[in-house]
CSV table of C-alpha atoms in Angstrom, one decimal:
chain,number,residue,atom,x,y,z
A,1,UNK,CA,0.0,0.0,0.0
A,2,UNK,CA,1.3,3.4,-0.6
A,3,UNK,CA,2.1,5.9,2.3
A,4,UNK,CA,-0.3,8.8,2.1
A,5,UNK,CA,1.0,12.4,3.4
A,6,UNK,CA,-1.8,14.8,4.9
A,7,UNK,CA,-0.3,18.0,2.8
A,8,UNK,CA,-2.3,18.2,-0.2
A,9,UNK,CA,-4.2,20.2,-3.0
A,10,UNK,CA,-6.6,20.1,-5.3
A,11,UNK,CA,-9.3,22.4,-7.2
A,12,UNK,CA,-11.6,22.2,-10.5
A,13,UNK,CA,-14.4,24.2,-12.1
A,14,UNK,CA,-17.4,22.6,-13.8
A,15,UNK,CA,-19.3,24.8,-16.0
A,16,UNK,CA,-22.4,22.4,-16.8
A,17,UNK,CA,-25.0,22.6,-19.9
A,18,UNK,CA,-26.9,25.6,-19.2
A,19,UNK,CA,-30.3,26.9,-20.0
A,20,UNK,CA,-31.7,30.2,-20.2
A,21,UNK,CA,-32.4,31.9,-16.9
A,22,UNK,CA,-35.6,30.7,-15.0
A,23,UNK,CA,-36.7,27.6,-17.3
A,24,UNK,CA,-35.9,23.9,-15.2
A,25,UNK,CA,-33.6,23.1,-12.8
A,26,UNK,CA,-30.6,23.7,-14.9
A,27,UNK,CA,-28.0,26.3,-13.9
A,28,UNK,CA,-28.2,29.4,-16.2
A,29,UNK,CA,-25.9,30.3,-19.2
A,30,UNK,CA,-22.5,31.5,-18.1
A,31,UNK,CA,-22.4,29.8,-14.2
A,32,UNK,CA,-19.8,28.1,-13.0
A,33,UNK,CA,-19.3,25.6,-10.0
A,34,UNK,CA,-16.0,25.6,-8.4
A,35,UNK,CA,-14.5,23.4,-5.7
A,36,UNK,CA,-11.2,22.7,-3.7
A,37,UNK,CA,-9.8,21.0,-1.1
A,38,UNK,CA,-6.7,21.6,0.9
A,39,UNK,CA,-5.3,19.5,3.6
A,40,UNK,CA,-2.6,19.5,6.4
A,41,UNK,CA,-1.5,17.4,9.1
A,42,UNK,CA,-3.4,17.1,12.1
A,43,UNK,CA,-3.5,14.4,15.1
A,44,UNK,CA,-7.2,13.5,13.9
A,45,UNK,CA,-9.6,14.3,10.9
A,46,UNK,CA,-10.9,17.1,10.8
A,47,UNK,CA,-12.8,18.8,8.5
A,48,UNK,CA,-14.8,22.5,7.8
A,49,UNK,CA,-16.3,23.2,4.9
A,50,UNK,CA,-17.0,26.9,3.7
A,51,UNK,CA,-19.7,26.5,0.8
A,52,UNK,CA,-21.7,29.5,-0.7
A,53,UNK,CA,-25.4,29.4,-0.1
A,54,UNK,CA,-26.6,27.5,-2.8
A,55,UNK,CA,-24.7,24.7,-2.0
A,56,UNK,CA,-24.9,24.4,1.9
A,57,UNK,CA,-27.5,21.7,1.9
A,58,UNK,CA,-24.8,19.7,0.1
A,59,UNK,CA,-22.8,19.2,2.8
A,60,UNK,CA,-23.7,15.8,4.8
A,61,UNK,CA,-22.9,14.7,1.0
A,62,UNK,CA,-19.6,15.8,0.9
A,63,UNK,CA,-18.4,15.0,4.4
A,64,UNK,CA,-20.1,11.3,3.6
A,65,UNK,CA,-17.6,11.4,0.2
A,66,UNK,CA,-14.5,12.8,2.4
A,67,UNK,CA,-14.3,10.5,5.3
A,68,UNK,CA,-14.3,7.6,3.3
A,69,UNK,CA,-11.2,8.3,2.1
A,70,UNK,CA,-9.1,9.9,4.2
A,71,UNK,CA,-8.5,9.4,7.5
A,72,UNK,CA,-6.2,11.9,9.2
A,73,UNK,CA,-5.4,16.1,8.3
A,74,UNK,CA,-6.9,18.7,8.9
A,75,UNK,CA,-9.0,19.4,5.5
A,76,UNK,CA,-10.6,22.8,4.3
A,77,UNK,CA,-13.3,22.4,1.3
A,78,UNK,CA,-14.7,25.4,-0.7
A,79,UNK,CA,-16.9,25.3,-3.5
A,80,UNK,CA,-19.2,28.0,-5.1
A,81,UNK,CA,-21.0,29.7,-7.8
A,82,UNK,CA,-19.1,31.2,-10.5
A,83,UNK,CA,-19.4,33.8,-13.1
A,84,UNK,CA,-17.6,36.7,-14.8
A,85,UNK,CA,-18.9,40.1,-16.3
A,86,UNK,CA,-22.5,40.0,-17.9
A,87,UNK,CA,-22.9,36.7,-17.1
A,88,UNK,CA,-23.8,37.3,-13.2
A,89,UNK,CA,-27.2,39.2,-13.9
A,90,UNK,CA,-29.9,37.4,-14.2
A,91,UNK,CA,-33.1,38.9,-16.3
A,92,UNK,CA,-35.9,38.4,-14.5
A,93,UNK,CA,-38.6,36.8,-16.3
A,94,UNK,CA,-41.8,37.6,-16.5
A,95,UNK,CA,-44.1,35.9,-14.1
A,96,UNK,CA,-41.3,36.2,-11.3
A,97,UNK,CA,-41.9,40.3,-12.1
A,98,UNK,CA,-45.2,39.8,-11.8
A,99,UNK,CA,-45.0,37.7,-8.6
A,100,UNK,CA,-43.2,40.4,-6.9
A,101,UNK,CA,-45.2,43.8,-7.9
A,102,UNK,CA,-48.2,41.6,-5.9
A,103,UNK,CA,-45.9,40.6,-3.0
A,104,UNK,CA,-45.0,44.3,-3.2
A,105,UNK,CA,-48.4,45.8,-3.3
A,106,UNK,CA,-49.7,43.6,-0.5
A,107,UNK,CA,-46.6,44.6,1.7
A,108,UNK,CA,-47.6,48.5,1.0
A,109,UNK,CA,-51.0,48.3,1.3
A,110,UNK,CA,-50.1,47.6,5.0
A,111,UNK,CA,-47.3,49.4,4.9
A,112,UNK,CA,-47.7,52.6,3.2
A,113,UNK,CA,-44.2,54.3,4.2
A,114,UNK,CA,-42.1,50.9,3.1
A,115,UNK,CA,-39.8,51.8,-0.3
A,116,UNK,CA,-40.3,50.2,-3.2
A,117,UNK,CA,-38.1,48.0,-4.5
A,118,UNK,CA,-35.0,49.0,-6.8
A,119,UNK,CA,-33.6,47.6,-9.6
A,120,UNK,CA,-30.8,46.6,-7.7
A,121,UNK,CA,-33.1,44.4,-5.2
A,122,UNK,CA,-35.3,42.8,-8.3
A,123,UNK,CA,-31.6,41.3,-10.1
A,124,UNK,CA,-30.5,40.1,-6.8
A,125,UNK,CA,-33.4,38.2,-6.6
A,126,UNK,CA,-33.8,37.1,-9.7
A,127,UNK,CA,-30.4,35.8,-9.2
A,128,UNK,CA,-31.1,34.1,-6.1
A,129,UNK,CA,-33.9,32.9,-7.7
A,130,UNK,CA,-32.0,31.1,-10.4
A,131,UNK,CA,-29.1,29.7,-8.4
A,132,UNK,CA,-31.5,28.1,-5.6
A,133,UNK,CA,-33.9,26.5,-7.8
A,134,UNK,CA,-30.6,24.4,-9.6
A,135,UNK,CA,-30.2,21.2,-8.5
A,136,UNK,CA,-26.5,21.2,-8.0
A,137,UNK,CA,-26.8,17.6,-6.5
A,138,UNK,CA,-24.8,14.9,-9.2
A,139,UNK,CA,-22.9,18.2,-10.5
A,140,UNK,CA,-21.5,18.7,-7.2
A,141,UNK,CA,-20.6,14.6,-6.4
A,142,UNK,CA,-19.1,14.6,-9.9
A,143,UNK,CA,-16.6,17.5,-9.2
A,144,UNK,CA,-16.0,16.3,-5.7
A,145,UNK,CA,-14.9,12.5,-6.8
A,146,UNK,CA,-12.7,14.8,-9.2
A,147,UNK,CA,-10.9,17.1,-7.0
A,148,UNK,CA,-11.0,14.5,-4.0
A,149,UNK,CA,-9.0,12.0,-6.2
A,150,UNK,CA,-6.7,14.5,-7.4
A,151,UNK,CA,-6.0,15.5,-3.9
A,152,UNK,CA,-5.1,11.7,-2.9
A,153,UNK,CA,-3.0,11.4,-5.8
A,154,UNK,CA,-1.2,14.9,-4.4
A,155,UNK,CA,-0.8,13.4,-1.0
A,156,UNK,CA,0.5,9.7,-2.2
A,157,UNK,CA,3.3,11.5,-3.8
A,158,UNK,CA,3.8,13.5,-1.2
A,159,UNK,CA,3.7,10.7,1.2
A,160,UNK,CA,6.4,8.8,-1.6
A,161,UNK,CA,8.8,11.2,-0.9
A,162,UNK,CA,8.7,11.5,2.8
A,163,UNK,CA,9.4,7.6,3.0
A,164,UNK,CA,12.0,8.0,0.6
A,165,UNK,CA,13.3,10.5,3.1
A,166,UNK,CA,12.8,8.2,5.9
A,167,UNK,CA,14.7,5.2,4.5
A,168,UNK,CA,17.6,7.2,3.6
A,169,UNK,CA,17.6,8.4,7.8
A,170,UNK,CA,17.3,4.6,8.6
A,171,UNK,CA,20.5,4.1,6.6
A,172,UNK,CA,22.1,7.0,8.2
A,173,UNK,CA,20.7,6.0,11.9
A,174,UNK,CA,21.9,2.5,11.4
A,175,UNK,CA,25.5,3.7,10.3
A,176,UNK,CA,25.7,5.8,13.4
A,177,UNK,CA,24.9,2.6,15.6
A,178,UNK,CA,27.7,0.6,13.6
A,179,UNK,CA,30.0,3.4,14.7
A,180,UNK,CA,28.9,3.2,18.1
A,181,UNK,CA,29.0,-0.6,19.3
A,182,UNK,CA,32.8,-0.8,18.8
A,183,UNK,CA,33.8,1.7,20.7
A,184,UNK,CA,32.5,0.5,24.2
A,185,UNK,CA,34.9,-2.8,24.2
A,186,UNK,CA,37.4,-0.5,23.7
A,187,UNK,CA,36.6,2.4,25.8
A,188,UNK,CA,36.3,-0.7,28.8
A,189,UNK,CA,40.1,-1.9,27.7
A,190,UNK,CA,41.7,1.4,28.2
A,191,UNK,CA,40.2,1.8,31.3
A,192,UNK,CA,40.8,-1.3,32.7
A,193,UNK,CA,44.5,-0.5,32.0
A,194,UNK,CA,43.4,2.7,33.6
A,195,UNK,CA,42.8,1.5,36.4
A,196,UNK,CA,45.8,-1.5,37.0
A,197,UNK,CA,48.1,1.3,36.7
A,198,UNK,CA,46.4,3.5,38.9
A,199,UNK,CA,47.4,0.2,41.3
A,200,UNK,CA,50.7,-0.5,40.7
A,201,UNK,CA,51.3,3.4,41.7
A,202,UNK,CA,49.7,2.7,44.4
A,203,UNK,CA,51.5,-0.4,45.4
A,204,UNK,CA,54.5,1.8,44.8
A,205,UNK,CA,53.6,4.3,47.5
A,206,UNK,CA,52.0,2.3,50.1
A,207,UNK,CA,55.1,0.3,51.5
A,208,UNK,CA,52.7,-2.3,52.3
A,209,UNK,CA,49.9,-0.9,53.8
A,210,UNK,CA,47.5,-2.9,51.8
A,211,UNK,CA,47.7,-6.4,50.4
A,212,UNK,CA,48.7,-6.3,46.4
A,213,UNK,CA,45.7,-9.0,46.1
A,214,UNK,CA,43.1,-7.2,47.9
A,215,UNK,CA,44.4,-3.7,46.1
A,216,UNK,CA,44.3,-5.6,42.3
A,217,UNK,CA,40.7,-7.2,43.2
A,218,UNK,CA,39.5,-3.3,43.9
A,219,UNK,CA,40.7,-2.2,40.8
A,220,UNK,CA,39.2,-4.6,38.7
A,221,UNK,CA,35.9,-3.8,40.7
A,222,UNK,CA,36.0,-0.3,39.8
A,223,UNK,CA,37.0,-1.5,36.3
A,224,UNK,CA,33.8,-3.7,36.4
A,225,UNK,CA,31.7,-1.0,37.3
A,226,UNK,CA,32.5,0.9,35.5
A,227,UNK,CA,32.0,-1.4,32.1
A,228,UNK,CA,28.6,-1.7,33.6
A,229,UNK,CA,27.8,1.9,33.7
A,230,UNK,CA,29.2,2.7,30.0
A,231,UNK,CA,27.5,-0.2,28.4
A,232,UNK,CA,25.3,1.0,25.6
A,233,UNK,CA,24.7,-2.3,24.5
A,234,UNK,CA,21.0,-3.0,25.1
A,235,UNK,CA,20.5,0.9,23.9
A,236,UNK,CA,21.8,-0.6,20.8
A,237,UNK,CA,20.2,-3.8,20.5
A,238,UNK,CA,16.8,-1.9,21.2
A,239,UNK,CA,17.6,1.0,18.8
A,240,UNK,CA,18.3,-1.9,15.9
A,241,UNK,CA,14.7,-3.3,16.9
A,242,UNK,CA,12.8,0.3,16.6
A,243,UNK,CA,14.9,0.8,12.9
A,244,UNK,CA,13.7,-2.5,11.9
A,245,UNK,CA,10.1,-1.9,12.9
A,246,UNK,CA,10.0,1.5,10.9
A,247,UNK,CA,11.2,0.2,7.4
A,248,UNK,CA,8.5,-2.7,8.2
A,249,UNK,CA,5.8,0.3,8.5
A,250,UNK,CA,6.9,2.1,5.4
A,251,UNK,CA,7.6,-0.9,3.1
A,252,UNK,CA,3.7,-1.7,4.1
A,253,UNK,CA,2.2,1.7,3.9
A,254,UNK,CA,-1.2,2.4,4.6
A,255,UNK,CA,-2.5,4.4,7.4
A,256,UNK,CA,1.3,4.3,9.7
A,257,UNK,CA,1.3,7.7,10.9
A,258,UNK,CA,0.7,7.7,14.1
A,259,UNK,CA,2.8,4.2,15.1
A,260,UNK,CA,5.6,5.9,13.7
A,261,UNK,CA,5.1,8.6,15.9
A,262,UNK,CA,5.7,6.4,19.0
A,263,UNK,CA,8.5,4.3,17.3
A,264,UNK,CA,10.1,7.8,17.4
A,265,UNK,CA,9.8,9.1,21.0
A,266,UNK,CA,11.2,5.4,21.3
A,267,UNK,CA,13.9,6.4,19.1
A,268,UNK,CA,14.8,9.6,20.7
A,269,UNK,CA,14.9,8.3,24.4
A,270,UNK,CA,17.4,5.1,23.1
A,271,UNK,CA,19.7,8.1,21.4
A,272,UNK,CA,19.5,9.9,24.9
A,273,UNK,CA,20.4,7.3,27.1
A,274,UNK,CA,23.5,6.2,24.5
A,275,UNK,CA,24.4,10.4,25.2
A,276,UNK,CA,24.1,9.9,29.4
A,277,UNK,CA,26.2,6.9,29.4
A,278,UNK,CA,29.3,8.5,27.1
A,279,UNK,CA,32.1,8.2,28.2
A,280,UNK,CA,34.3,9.8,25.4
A,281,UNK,CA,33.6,12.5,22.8
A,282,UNK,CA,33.0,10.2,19.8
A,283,UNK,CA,30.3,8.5,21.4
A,284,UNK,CA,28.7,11.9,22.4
A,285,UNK,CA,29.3,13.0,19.1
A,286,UNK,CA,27.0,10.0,17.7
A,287,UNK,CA,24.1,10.4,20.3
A,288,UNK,CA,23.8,14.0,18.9
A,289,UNK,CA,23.8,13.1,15.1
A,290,UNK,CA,21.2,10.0,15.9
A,291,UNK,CA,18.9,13.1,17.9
A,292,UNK,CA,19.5,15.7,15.1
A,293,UNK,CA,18.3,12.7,12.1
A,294,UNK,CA,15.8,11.4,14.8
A,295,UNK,CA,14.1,15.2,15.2
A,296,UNK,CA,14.7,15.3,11.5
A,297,UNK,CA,12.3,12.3,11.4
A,298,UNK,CA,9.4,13.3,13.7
A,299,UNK,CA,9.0,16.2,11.0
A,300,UNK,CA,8.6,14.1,8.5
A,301,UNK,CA,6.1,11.5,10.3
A,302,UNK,CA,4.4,14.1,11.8
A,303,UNK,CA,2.9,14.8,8.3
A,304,UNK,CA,2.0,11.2,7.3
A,305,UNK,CA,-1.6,9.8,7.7
């Protein structure tokens, strides 16, 4: 399965076959229905939807349409009535001017002081008129399936490249841990040498006061713990584990987003304990690069669905 990102884009227009103003259900000559969807990451779905009038009652339709196919982001739709120039007014027909000089006469013959209505008032009705009595119900489904796909198809190949991304980190993170495991072993050695010297001075200087068995088995105590405290191997071994687990998630794909997300904080707090128990500057220097490509990382899941 692919590995979907929730940054994405996507917008069409649908101009469909028109009739002239006021005759059917058919949107009038000149209309225009646009739609688009944006997206961005977000813990959970959620979606808003700004629609213009018109197209409000449409909107259990879309959301329906939306959440089946995607799962995570937060996602903006808009969609609305179009037009340009001459195109926007409506003539009123007839009848509908008829309609409202009775509507109007009524409302002044109990209301004598009310103002008649402008020109200005009649097209905006007529275009209301027009627009609400469209059924804008397949046209809108059509163009939603449309842009919704092309969105998809915007966040799979956004999602491509973040795993991309992410493999070439593993690489990097395991490289890091190859560095690492030899230099405990050795860092044990030299103190353990360290330490026998540290004895035979002693030896030197203390004419006696303390047995040369008893004063060796203390040094190889300290050496011992001192193995103990430094030893990064588990770190290591558990590091390895989460690595492993991650390119299992992104070679599968699907809906990995948040799993990632924990397999990171696990990441992170392995790379901090191998930085508490340095004991020399090249393994310090390794804990930082594995946090600055593990931070790297949580960017870059933090995006995927």
């Amino acid at each position: 399965m692919p590995v979907y990102s929730m940054t994405g884009y996507a917008s069409a227009q649908h101009s469909p076959a028109a009739t002239p103003a006021g005759e059917g259900n058919r949107p009038p000559a000149g209309m225009r229905l646009g739609l688009e969807i944006r997206s961005v990451n977000s813990r959970f779905l959620d979606l808003s939807f700004r629609l213009s009038e018109e197209l409000r009652a449409h909107e259990p339709a879309l959301r329906e349409l939306i959440t089946g196919r995607i799962k995570r982001g937060k996602v903006e739709v808009r969609a609305g009535l179009e037009g340009s120039g001459a195109e926007v007014v409506r003539e009123p027909t007839v009848r509908m001017l008829q309609r409202l000089g009775s509507v109007q006469d009524t409302v002044r013959g109990w209301l004598p002081d009310a103002p008649a209505l402008s020109v200005a008032e009649i097209l905006r009705l007529a275009s209301t008129e027009d627009g609400g009595s469209v059924d804008w119900s397949e046209p809108l489904q059509q163009l939603a399936r449309q842009v919704l796909g092309d969105l998809l198809a915007a966040r799979e190949r956004e999602g491509a490249r973040l795993a991309t991304m992410l493999q070439g980190h593993l690489q990097q993170l395991r490289s890091l841990a190859e560095q690492a495991r030899p230099l405990v072993p050795q860092l044990v050695e030299q103190q353990r040498q360290r330490f026998l010297e540290r004895w035979k001075e002693a030896m030197a200087l203390s004419e006696g006061a303390a047995t040369p068995e008893a004063a060796q088995d203390r040094a190889l105590t300290e050496a011992t713990a001192f193995a103990i405290r430094i030893d990064v191997a588990e770190e290591l071994t558990r590091l390895a584990a989460h690595l492993e687990e991650i390119e299992r998630l992104v070679n599968k794909g699907g809906e990995i987003g948040k799993r990632l997300d924990f397999l990171i904080q696990e990441l992170h707090r392995e790379a901090n304990t191998l930085g508490s128990k340095s004991a020399a500057m090249e393994l310090t220097r390794i804990s930082v690069d594995m946090k600055v490509l593990i931070e790297q990382m949580r960017e870059q899941v933090q995006n995927l669905e």
